[in-house]
PDB file of C-alpha atoms in Angstrom:
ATOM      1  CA  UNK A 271     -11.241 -31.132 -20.576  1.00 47.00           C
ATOM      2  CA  UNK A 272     -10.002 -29.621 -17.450  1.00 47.00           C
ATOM      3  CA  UNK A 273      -7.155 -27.371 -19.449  1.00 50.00           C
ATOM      4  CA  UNK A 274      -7.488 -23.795 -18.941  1.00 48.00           C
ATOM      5  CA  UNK A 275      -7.779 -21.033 -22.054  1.00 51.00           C
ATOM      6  CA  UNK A 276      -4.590 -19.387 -21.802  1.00 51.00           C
ATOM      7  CA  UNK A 277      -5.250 -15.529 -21.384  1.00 49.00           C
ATOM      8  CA  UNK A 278      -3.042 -13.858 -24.101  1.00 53.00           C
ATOM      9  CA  UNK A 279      -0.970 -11.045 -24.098  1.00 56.00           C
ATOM     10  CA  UNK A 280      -1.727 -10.677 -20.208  1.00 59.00           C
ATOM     11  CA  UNK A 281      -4.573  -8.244 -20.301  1.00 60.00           C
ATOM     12  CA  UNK A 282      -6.796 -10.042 -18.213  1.00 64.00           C
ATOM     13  CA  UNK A 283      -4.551  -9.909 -15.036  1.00 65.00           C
ATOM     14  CA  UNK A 284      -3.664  -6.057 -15.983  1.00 64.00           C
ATOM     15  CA  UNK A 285      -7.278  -5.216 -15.359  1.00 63.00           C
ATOM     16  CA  UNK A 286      -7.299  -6.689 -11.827  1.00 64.00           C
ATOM     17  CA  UNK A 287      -4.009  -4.047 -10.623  1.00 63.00           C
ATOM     18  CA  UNK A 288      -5.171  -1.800  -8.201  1.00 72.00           C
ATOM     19  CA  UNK A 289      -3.701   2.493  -9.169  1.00 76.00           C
ATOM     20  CA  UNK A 290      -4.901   1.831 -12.822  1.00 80.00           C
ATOM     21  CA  UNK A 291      -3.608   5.662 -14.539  1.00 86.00           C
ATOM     22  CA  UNK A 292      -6.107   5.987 -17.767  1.00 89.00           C
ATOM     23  CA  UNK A 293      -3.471   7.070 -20.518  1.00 93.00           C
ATOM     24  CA  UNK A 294      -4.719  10.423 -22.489  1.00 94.00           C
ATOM     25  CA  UNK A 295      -7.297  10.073 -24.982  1.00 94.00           C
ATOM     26  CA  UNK A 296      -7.519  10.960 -28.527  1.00 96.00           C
ATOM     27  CA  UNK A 297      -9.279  13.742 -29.210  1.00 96.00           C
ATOM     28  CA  UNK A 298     -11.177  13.691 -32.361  1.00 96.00           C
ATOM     29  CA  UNK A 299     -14.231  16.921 -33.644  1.00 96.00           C
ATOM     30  CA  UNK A 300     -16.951  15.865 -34.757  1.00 95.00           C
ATOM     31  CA  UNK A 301     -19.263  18.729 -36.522  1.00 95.00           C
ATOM     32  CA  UNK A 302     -22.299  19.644 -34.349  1.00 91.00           C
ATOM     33  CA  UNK A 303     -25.832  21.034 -36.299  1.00 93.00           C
ATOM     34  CA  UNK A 304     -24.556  24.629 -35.300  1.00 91.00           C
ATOM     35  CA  UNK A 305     -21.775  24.259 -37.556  1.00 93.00           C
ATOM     36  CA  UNK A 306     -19.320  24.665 -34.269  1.00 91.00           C
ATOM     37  CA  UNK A 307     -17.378  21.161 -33.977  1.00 93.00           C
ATOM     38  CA  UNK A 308     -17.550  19.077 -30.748  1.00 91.00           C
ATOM     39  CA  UNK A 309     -14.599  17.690 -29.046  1.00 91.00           C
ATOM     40  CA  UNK A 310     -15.069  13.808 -28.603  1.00 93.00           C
ATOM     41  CA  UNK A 311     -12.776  12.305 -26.109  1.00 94.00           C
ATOM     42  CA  UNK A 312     -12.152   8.405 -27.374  1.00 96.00           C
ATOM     43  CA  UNK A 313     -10.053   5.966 -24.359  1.00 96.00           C
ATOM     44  CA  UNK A 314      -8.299   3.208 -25.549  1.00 95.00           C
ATOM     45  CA  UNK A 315      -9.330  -0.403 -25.142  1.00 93.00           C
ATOM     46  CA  UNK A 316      -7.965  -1.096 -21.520  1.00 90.00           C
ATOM     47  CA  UNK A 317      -9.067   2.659 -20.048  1.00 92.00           C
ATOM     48  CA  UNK A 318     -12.661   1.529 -21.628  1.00 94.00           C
ATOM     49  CA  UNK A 319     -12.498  -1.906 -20.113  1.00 91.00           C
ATOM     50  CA  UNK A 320     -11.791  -0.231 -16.967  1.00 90.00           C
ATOM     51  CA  UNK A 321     -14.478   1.662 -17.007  1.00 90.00           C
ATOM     52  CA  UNK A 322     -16.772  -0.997 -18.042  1.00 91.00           C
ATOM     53  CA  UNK A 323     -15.109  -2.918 -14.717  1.00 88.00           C
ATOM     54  CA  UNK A 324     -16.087   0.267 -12.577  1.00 86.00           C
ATOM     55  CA  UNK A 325     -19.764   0.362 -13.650  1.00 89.00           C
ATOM     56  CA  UNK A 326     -20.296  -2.870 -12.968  1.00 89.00           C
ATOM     57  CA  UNK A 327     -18.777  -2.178  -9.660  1.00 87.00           C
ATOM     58  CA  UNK A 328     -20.676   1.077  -8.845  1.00 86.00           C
ATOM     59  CA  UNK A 329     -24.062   0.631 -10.609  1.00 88.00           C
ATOM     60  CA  UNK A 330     -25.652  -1.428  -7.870  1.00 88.00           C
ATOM     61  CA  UNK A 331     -24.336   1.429  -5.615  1.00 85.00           C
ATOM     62  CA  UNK A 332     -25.444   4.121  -7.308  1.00 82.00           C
ATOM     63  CA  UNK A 333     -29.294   2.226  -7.613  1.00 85.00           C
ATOM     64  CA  UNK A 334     -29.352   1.708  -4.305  1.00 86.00           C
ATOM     65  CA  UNK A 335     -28.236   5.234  -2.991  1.00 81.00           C
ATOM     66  CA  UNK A 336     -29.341   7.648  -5.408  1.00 80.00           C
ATOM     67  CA  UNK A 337     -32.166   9.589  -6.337  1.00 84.00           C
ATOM     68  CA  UNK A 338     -35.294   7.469  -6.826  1.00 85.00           C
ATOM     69  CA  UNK A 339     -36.749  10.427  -9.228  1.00 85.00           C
ATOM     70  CA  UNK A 340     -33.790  10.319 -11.180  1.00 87.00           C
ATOM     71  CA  UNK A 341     -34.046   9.030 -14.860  1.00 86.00           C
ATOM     72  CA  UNK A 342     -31.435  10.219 -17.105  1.00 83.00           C
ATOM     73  CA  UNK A 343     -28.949   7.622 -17.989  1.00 81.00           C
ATOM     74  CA  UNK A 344     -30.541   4.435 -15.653  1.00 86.00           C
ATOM     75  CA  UNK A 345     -31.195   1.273 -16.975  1.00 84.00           C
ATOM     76  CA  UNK A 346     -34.477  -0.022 -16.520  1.00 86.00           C
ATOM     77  CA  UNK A 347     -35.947   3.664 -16.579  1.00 90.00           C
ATOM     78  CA  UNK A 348     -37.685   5.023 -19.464  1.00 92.00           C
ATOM     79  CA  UNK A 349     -38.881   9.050 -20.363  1.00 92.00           C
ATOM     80  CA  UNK A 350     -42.534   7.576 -19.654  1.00 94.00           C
ATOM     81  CA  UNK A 351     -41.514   6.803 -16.394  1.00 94.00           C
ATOM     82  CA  UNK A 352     -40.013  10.310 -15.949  1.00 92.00           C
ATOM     83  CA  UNK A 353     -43.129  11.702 -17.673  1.00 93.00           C
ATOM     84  CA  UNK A 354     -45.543   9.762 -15.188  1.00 94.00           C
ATOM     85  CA  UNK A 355     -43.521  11.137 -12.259  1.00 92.00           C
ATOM     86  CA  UNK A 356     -43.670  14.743 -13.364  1.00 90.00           C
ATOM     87  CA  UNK A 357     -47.857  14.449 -13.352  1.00 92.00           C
ATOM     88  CA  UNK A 358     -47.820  12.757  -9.983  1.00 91.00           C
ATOM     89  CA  UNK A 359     -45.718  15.425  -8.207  1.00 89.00           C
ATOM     90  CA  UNK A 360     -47.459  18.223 -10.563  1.00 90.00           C
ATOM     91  CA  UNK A 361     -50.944  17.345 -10.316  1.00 92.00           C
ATOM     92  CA  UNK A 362     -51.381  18.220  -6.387  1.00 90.00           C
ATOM     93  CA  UNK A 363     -53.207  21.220  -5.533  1.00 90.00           C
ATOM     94  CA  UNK A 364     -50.098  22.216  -3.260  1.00 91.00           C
ATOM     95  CA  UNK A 365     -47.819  21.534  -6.077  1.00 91.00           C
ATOM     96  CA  UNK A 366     -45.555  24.218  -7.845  1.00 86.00           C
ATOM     97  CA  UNK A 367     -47.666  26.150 -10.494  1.00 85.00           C
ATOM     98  CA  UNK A 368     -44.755  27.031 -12.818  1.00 87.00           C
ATOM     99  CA  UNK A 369     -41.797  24.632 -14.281  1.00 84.00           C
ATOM    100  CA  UNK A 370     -38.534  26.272 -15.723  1.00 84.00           C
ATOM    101  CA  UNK A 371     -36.846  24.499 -18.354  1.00 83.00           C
ATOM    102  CA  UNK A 372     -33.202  25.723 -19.217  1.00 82.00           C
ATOM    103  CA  UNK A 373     -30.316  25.077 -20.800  1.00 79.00           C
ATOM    104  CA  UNK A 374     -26.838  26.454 -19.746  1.00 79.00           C
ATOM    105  CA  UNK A 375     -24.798  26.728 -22.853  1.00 79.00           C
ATOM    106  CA  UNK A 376     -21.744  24.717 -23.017  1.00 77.00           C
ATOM    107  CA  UNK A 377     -22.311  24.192 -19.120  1.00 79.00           C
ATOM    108  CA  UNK A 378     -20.092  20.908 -19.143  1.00 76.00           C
ATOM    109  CA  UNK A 379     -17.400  22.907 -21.010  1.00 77.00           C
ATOM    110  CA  UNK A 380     -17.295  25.198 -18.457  1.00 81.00           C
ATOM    111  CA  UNK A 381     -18.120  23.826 -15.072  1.00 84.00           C
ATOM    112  CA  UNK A 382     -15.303  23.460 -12.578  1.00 88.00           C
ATOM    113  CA  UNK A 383     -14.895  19.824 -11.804  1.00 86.00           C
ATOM    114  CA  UNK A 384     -13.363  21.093  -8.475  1.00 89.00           C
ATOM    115  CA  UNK A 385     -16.007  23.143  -7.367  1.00 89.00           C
ATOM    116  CA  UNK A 386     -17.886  20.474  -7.528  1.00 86.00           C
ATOM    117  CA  UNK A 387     -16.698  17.648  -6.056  1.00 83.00           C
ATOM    118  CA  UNK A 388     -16.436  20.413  -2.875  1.00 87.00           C
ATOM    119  CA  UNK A 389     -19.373  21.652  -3.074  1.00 85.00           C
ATOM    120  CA  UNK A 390     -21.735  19.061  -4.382  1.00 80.00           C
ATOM    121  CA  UNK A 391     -23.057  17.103  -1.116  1.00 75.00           C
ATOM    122  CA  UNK A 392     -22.708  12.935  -1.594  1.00 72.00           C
ATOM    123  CA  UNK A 393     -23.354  10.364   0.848  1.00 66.00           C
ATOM    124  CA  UNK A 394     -19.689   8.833   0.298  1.00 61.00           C
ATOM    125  CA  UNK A 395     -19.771   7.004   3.753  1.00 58.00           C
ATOM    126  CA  UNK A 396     -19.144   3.634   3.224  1.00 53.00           C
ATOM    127  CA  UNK A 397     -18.093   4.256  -0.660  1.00 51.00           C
ATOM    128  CA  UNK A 398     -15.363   6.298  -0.031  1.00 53.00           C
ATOM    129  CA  UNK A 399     -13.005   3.516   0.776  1.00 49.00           C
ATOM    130  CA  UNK A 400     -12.047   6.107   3.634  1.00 46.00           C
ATOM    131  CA  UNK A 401     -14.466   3.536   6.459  1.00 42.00           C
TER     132      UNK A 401
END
């Protein structure tokens, strides 16, 4: 008792460095029902533990600040939740009378990460690091 578990290779302590630079990933293509293939990016162990550190980090932000009609990707949300919210705002005499479903094709392929980030309003206040 009282003897601490000796933490390996030094891992551990690597994940605590502030300026962590992912390293590239692999790219592997996976074949998509269209017969096209898919590019799959795949980190390594200590980008993905990184990432796992960040989400635990940003999720209570991000639950806090965000969207209260947003569902995709949330824990504790579910498509009947969605589903319920779409009647409530739909049902209203006042409400919109048509609802346009779309999808862009290969939209994330082609998106400018740039544009976005500039264009893309955020409440980054206090989250910004920058005060």
């Amino acid at each position: 008792m009282g003897q601490h578990r000796k933490e390996g290779n030094g891992s551990i302590p690597s994940l605590r460095q502030r300026g962590h630079e992912p390293q590239p990933l692999r790219r592997v293509y996976i074949p998509k029902s269209n017969g096209k293939m898919r590019p799959l990016g795949i980190p390594t162990m200590r980008d993905r533990a990184m990432q796992a550190l960040y989400l635990l980090a940003l999720d209570p932000i991000a639950e806090t600040a965000g969207d209260r009609n947003s569902y995709g990707f949330r824990l504790e949300r579910s498509t009947a939740e969605a589903i319920h919210q779409c009647f409530i705002a739909l049902s209203s005499r006042r409400s919109a009378q048509w609802v346009l479903e779309g999808d862009i094709k290969s939209c994330f392929d082609k998106i400018s990460h740039d544009w976005l980030l500039a264009h893309v309003p955020t409440n980054k206040g206090p989250y910004s690091g920058s005060g």
